[in-house]
């Protein structure tokens, strides 16, 4: 039997990215114009929840929108009490994108700058660490799903640099 540890969970996140996130068309309202569905984070959260539930329902509780302290954690995974070697984790999700999805009745999307996206993504680091610490969970994953055009190395580096300081696994 494979032990459910942080590396196993990280591998499952990579699998989700390759098998679902990179393949889905349901997250886009207009992919050519880089406009996501609204709210994109909720759609990603739901799909990741189903993926983790399918993978681990027989050995852990996978919950959405769990009240923790002064906030709501996107996803938590807590192993069944009989699985003493398995670990627990929090998954906080952030979505970065080039444009805000236009509200009904409007057609012009509002541009989101790289600086705004970086600040938004990094805001999740402390939030994720606080949820982990409050609930005494084994691991904390900040998962940033980037809908921006191009490869934003600055965004990834900023998230990684901020995550290391608080022992959050930035993805």
mmCIF file of C-alpha atoms in Angstrom:
data_model
loop_
_atom_site.group_PDB
_atom_site.id
_atom_site.type_symbol
_atom_site.label_atom_id
_atom_site.label_comp_id
_atom_site.label_asym_id
_atom_site.label_seq_id
_atom_site.Cartn_x
_atom_site.Cartn_y
_atom_site.Cartn_z
ATOM 1 C CA UNK A 1 0.000 0.000 0.000
ATOM 2 C CA UNK A 2 1.342 3.417 -0.946
ATOM 3 C CA UNK A 3 1.627 5.906 1.903
ATOM 4 C CA UNK A 4 -0.203 9.150 1.228
ATOM 5 C CA UNK A 5 2.529 11.720 1.883
ATOM 6 C CA UNK A 6 3.179 15.251 0.633
ATOM 7 C CA UNK A 7 5.158 13.975 -2.353
ATOM 8 C CA UNK A 8 2.270 11.685 -3.325
ATOM 9 C CA UNK A 9 -0.114 14.656 -3.126
ATOM 10 C CA UNK A 10 2.272 16.826 -5.141
ATOM 11 C CA UNK A 11 2.423 14.113 -7.791
ATOM 12 C CA UNK A 12 -1.383 14.003 -7.862
ATOM 13 C CA UNK A 13 -1.490 17.794 -8.374
ATOM 14 C CA UNK A 14 0.899 17.440 -11.313
ATOM 15 C CA UNK A 15 -1.268 14.653 -12.710
ATOM 16 C CA UNK A 16 -4.369 16.863 -12.365
ATOM 17 C CA UNK A 17 -2.579 19.640 -14.216
ATOM 18 C CA UNK A 18 -1.546 17.362 -17.079
ATOM 19 C CA UNK A 19 -4.777 15.370 -17.377
ATOM 20 C CA UNK A 20 -7.389 18.007 -16.571
ATOM 21 C CA UNK A 21 -6.133 21.592 -16.405
ATOM 22 C CA UNK A 22 -4.173 21.531 -19.653
ATOM 23 C CA UNK A 23 -6.949 19.691 -21.499
ATOM 24 C CA UNK A 24 -10.105 21.446 -20.355
ATOM 25 C CA UNK A 25 -12.107 23.864 -22.440
ATOM 26 C CA UNK A 26 -14.767 24.371 -19.778
ATOM 27 C CA UNK A 27 -12.651 26.929 -17.907
ATOM 28 C CA UNK A 28 -12.777 29.392 -20.813
ATOM 29 C CA UNK A 29 -15.570 31.717 -21.829
ATOM 30 C CA UNK A 30 -13.517 32.816 -24.859
ATOM 31 C CA UNK A 31 -10.071 31.230 -25.038
ATOM 32 C CA UNK A 32 -8.980 33.225 -28.085
ATOM 33 C CA UNK A 33 -9.545 36.493 -26.210
ATOM 34 C CA UNK A 34 -8.135 34.974 -22.952
ATOM 35 C CA UNK A 35 -11.470 35.408 -21.117
ATOM 36 C CA UNK A 36 -12.166 32.816 -18.403
ATOM 37 C CA UNK A 37 -15.491 31.678 -17.062
ATOM 38 C CA UNK A 38 -16.590 33.501 -13.945
ATOM 39 C CA UNK A 39 -15.582 32.847 -11.252
ATOM 40 C CA UNK A 40 -12.622 30.826 -12.557
ATOM 41 C CA UNK A 41 -11.289 29.856 -9.135
ATOM 42 C CA UNK A 42 -14.575 28.159 -8.211
ATOM 43 C CA UNK A 43 -14.525 26.061 -11.406
ATOM 44 C CA UNK A 44 -10.898 24.991 -10.859
ATOM 45 C CA UNK A 45 -11.667 24.227 -7.200
ATOM 46 C CA UNK A 46 -14.635 22.060 -8.089
ATOM 47 C CA UNK A 47 -12.680 20.091 -10.699
ATOM 48 C CA UNK A 48 -9.702 19.576 -8.366
ATOM 49 C CA UNK A 49 -12.040 18.521 -5.546
ATOM 50 C CA UNK A 50 -13.627 15.881 -7.787
ATOM 51 C CA UNK A 51 -10.192 14.693 -8.908
ATOM 52 C CA UNK A 52 -8.859 14.328 -5.363
ATOM 53 C CA UNK A 53 -12.109 12.780 -4.201
ATOM 54 C CA UNK A 54 -11.880 10.194 -6.965
ATOM 55 C CA UNK A 55 -8.286 9.424 -6.025
ATOM 56 C CA UNK A 56 -8.578 9.343 -2.224
ATOM 57 C CA UNK A 57 -12.224 8.922 -1.137
ATOM 58 C CA UNK A 58 -11.477 5.413 0.109
ATOM 59 C CA UNK A 59 -8.814 6.645 2.538
ATOM 60 C CA UNK A 60 -9.398 10.338 3.308
ATOM 61 C CA UNK A 61 -11.985 13.087 3.603
ATOM 62 C CA UNK A 62 -11.638 15.677 0.870
ATOM 63 C CA UNK A 63 -13.677 18.781 1.667
ATOM 64 C CA UNK A 64 -14.350 22.109 -0.037
ATOM 65 C CA UNK A 65 -14.767 25.542 1.548
ATOM 66 C CA UNK A 66 -13.859 24.521 5.085
ATOM 67 C CA UNK A 67 -14.231 27.261 7.721
ATOM 68 C CA UNK A 68 -10.826 27.762 9.328
ATOM 69 C CA UNK A 69 -10.090 30.658 11.648
ATOM 70 C CA UNK A 70 -11.072 33.873 9.860
ATOM 71 C CA UNK A 71 -11.435 32.323 6.428
ATOM 72 C CA UNK A 72 -12.492 29.436 4.255
ATOM 73 C CA UNK A 73 -9.928 26.989 2.950
ATOM 74 C CA UNK A 74 -10.515 25.958 -0.637
ATOM 75 C CA UNK A 75 -9.783 22.252 -0.104
ATOM 76 C CA UNK A 76 -8.646 20.080 2.797
ATOM 77 C CA UNK A 77 -7.597 16.456 2.817
ATOM 78 C CA UNK A 78 -7.598 14.563 6.109
ATOM 79 C CA UNK A 79 -6.858 10.846 6.218
ATOM 80 C CA UNK A 80 -9.117 8.369 7.956
ATOM 81 C CA UNK A 81 -7.962 7.909 11.570
ATOM 82 C CA UNK A 82 -6.946 4.314 10.850
ATOM 83 C CA UNK A 83 -4.390 5.546 8.291
ATOM 84 C CA UNK A 84 -1.793 6.789 10.761
ATOM 85 C CA UNK A 85 1.005 6.990 8.164
ATOM 86 C CA UNK A 86 -0.999 9.134 5.727
ATOM 87 C CA UNK A 87 -0.683 12.910 5.902
ATOM 88 C CA UNK A 88 -3.180 15.757 5.881
ATOM 89 C CA UNK A 89 -3.012 18.868 3.730
ATOM 90 C CA UNK A 90 -4.605 22.149 2.806
ATOM 91 C CA UNK A 91 -4.937 23.278 -0.822
ATOM 92 C CA UNK A 92 -5.404 26.987 -1.395
ATOM 93 C CA UNK A 93 -6.133 27.980 -4.990
ATOM 94 C CA UNK A 94 -5.427 31.246 -6.763
ATOM 95 C CA UNK A 95 -6.134 32.062 -10.390
ATOM 96 C CA UNK A 96 -4.157 34.573 -12.411
ATOM 97 C CA UNK A 97 -5.395 35.849 -15.744
ATOM 98 C CA UNK A 98 -4.934 38.603 -18.288
ATOM 99 C CA UNK A 99 -8.458 40.024 -17.946
ATOM 100 C CA UNK A 100 -11.367 40.115 -15.538
ATOM 101 C CA UNK A 101 -14.374 38.374 -17.044
ATOM 102 C CA UNK A 102 -16.822 41.070 -18.197
ATOM 103 C CA UNK A 103 -19.892 41.361 -16.028
ATOM 104 C CA UNK A 104 -23.268 40.654 -17.670
ATOM 105 C CA UNK A 105 -24.319 43.600 -19.817
ATOM 106 C CA UNK A 106 -20.741 44.711 -20.484
ATOM 107 C CA UNK A 107 -18.408 43.574 -23.229
ATOM 108 C CA UNK A 108 -15.070 45.171 -22.477
ATOM 109 C CA UNK A 109 -12.779 43.072 -20.274
ATOM 110 C CA UNK A 110 -10.611 44.859 -17.710
ATOM 111 C CA UNK A 111 -6.866 44.192 -18.052
ATOM 112 C CA UNK A 112 -5.010 42.708 -15.064
ATOM 113 C CA UNK A 113 -1.329 43.634 -14.792
ATOM 114 C CA UNK A 114 1.504 41.243 -13.989
ATOM 115 C CA UNK A 115 2.080 43.128 -10.714
ATOM 116 C CA UNK A 116 -1.577 42.636 -9.714
ATOM 117 C CA UNK A 117 -1.394 38.925 -10.567
ATOM 118 C CA UNK A 118 1.847 38.481 -8.603
ATOM 119 C CA UNK A 119 0.405 40.276 -5.563
ATOM 120 C CA UNK A 120 -2.772 38.176 -5.737
ATOM 121 C CA UNK A 121 -0.856 34.900 -6.003
ATOM 122 C CA UNK A 122 1.557 35.779 -3.198
ATOM 123 C CA UNK A 123 -1.336 36.769 -0.917
ATOM 124 C CA UNK A 124 -2.194 33.088 -0.809
ATOM 125 C CA UNK A 125 1.091 32.053 0.805
ATOM 126 C CA UNK A 126 0.422 33.469 4.266
ATOM 127 C CA UNK A 127 -3.232 32.465 4.021
ATOM 128 C CA UNK A 128 -2.284 28.854 3.244
ATOM 129 C CA UNK A 129 0.302 28.672 6.036
ATOM 130 C CA UNK A 130 -2.196 30.112 8.526
ATOM 131 C CA UNK A 131 -4.832 27.528 7.592
ATOM 132 C CA UNK A 132 -2.288 24.695 7.903
ATOM 133 C CA UNK A 133 -1.085 25.920 11.282
ATOM 134 C CA UNK A 134 -4.582 26.588 12.654
ATOM 135 C CA UNK A 135 -5.744 23.080 11.779
ATOM 136 C CA UNK A 136 -2.386 21.423 12.564
ATOM 137 C CA UNK A 137 -2.244 19.842 9.116
ATOM 138 C CA UNK A 138 0.904 18.221 7.768
ATOM 139 C CA UNK A 139 1.230 20.161 4.540
ATOM 140 C CA UNK A 140 0.151 23.296 2.729
ATOM 141 C CA UNK A 141 -0.146 23.652 -1.042
ATOM 142 C CA UNK A 142 -0.681 26.972 -2.777
ATOM 143 C CA UNK A 143 -1.854 26.087 -6.280
ATOM 144 C CA UNK A 144 -1.763 28.975 -8.759
ATOM 145 C CA UNK A 145 -3.583 28.305 -12.006
ATOM 146 C CA UNK A 146 -2.284 30.761 -14.560
ATOM 147 C CA UNK A 147 -4.587 31.718 -17.424
ATOM 148 C CA UNK A 148 -2.259 34.427 -18.729
ATOM 149 C CA UNK A 149 -0.784 34.393 -22.220
ATOM 150 C CA UNK A 150 2.871 33.497 -22.327
ATOM 151 C CA UNK A 151 5.126 31.912 -19.762
ATOM 152 C CA UNK A 152 5.203 34.120 -16.686
ATOM 153 C CA UNK A 153 8.486 33.107 -15.068
ATOM 154 C CA UNK A 154 8.328 36.183 -12.798
ATOM 155 C CA UNK A 155 5.028 34.990 -11.354
ATOM 156 C CA UNK A 156 6.346 31.492 -10.711
ATOM 157 C CA UNK A 157 9.578 32.757 -9.127
ATOM 158 C CA UNK A 158 7.689 35.182 -6.882
ATOM 159 C CA UNK A 159 5.352 32.443 -5.648
ATOM 160 C CA UNK A 160 8.238 30.020 -5.067
ATOM 161 C CA UNK A 161 10.308 32.628 -3.193
ATOM 162 C CA UNK A 162 7.400 33.613 -0.928
ATOM 163 C CA UNK A 163 6.321 30.000 -0.361
ATOM 164 C CA UNK A 164 9.720 28.776 0.841
ATOM 165 C CA UNK A 165 9.734 31.239 3.739
ATOM 166 C CA UNK A 166 6.569 29.768 5.272
ATOM 167 C CA UNK A 167 7.137 26.142 4.230
ATOM 168 C CA UNK A 168 4.242 26.227 1.799
ATOM 169 C CA UNK A 169 4.513 24.117 -1.335
ATOM 170 C CA UNK A 170 3.946 26.568 -4.189
ATOM 171 C CA UNK A 171 2.661 25.137 -7.451
#
